[in-house]
Amino acid sequence: MFIEVMGGALALVVGVYLWFQWRMRYWADRGVPYASDVTFPVGNDFVAHKKVLLRQTNVAYVVQEQYDRFKTQPFYGAFGPFGSPSIVIIDPTLIRGILAKDFDHFVDRFGDLNPFTNNNAETFTDSIWQKQLLFLKGELWKDVRSTFSPIFTSGKMKLMMHFMKAISLKLTNEMGKSAQGKVPIDLKAIFGKFSMDTIATCAYGVDSGSFLAKDESEFVRNAKSVFTRTAKDQLKLFCSLIPGLNFICKTMKVSFFKPDEAMFFYGAISATIKHRMETQTRKNDLIDLMIDAIHANNKPVEDELKPEDSNQYDQDSRLNHKVKTGAIDELMVVATALIILVAGYDTTAMTMTYCAYQLAMNPEVQDELLAEIDEAMNNLEHGQDFPDYSTIMGMPYLDAVLQETLRIHTPIPILRRVCTKEYKIPGHNVVIPKGSNVTIPVHAIHYDDRYYSNPKEFNPKNFDVNVARQRPPYTFLSFGQGPRNCIGMRFAMLEAKVGLIAVLSRYRFQTCAQTPKDIWRASNTFLGNPNQTLWVQMEAR
């Protein structure tokens, strides 16, 4: 019996291997150049690449290595797990087609890597995660995106200013302790507190207590736990991505993602919503704006941006969609608040961390930024103690410094889309079949010397309006592009700008003995976290 079982298993493995090898002919048969460094059974797709799975390197560097081999091509082929064909788009014009112009062919973000294959979840806590914009697909995604997008327009972001300003005072006080005691600071730790407090206040209506000197609050503990992956979490995630195991887990009502933490945040947001409904109180924070959106009888809210005033990024992000009545409920508010935490906490803290590090390492850039901040502070009107929204949006060098930070240290190294309708690549006799993964190599595009001279150097002049105008569109992609871009882009940029203005109006970043000279992306994370702690010294101005 044992011999028969082993023989059957061996035959199955051999059969799968031979089928895998047959699949390797897919791109060659279609005359498409392709990456041939394939490992059975994971392929060589960025996310499932052997070096990434074994944590030998960060996914961004795998992206870069493949891109450098094919950068003269408009696109090239690759292979996902078990030989599934995927395609990597390099040409910016074709990228615009994927992300915006022909968006109806690429509505979904995840295909075989989406554990909720049919917008379904078997447990209540997983249903919270599943309703996030990150995982939603098709018409339901369009309903949620159309409902909540107007919350993040420029006009609504002005309402967030006083929350961010109040939290920036805590940040500045913390920086002051470093300056007075001449004690180096861990940039990620302190900007993590600022990001956590900002999101907790604006999206949850609570004070997370991040800057408290004593024990962490329950909010902070649960938030940090969301970003911690245990061996059990990794196993459940793996099971969620394998069709057979996924079915078994759902049948057994196994929660794939952080059930305790999801229930905590569900309770926190539900309590806030209930309190405000019962007391008729308003703070004009994100929770109030989201409640307004779902109580507007699910009618689309008019976009504040006028076509003649909006730029290419705004124009391409428009989604003309009529929301179905009853499509949006309170659980969508919880899920959206949770994705603001998941997508906004680490990425914004990381961006501010890298920005401060680059300013310390490039004092001439910091001097120019300080001059712009000083000018804004010196031109405050009577009764003002901080630049208003319009002034902050009119600070081009601050914007350039942050964009250059995001170019070099982009948090998300790739963009992923799924072909939802068969698509013929314009100008080429190549068809992307329905269900195929399409990848945009963001990190590598940001380091392409055809678009950025000396791309490894930190140079905010890359985003001077006259310089940027010379580049093709879709060569800066840190927030994505098109209707499925980052919904919280304005919130994140405003948060970073307010925090940096508050700090740099009183202090400057200086290198110290502990400041690392060479840094790279850590191999144990998909994001762009540094491989070591970034220490700097604060100096009073």
Tab-separated table of C-alpha atoms in Angstrom, residues 187-188 190-196 199 340-356 406 410-412 488-489 491-497 499 528:
chain	number	residue	atom	x	y	z
A	187	LEU	CA	13.371	58.527	13.127
A	188	LYS	CA	10.996	55.650	12.371
A	190	ILE	CA	9.078	59.041	16.410
A	191	PHE	CA	7.406	59.496	13.031
A	192	GLY	CA	5.530	56.256	13.668
A	193	LYS	CA	4.015	57.890	16.757
A	194	PHE	CA	3.018	60.939	14.725
A	195	SER	CA	1.444	58.824	11.982
A	196	MET	CA	-0.379	56.613	14.497
A	199	ILE	CA	-4.745	58.292	11.851
A	340	ILE	CA	-6.411	53.888	6.243
A	341	LEU	CA	-4.494	52.455	9.193
A	342	VAL	CA	-2.984	49.535	7.266
A	343	ALA	CA	-2.058	51.519	4.155
A	344	GLY	CA	-1.324	54.855	5.799
A	345	TYR	CA	0.507	54.240	9.060
A	346	ASP	CA	3.723	52.550	7.991
A	347	THR	CA	4.008	54.143	4.556
A	348	THR	CA	3.672	57.726	5.813
A	349	ALA	CA	5.950	57.146	8.797
A	350	MET	CA	8.481	55.540	6.463
A	351	THR	CA	8.320	58.448	4.002
A	352	MET	CA	8.877	61.027	6.748
A	353	THR	CA	11.718	58.894	8.129
A	354	TYR	CA	13.533	58.707	4.807
A	355	CYS	CA	12.873	62.393	4.150
A	356	ALA	CA	14.445	63.449	7.460
A	406	LEU	CA	9.053	58.831	-2.563
A	410	THR	CA	8.976	54.294	-2.827
A	411	PRO	CA	7.029	52.299	-0.195
A	412	ILE	CA	5.356	49.956	-2.699
A	488	GLY	CA	-5.517	58.674	0.650
A	489	MET	CA	-2.766	60.415	-1.329
A	491	PHE	CA	-4.220	62.934	3.306
A	492	ALA	CA	-0.770	61.319	3.446
A	493	MET	CA	1.001	64.217	1.739
A	494	LEU	CA	-0.704	66.811	3.941
A	495	GLU	CA	0.145	64.826	7.070
A	496	ALA	CA	3.824	64.635	6.087
A	497	LYS	CA	3.981	68.325	5.161
A	499	GLY	CA	4.709	67.349	10.476
A	528	GLY	CA	10.626	49.753	1.686
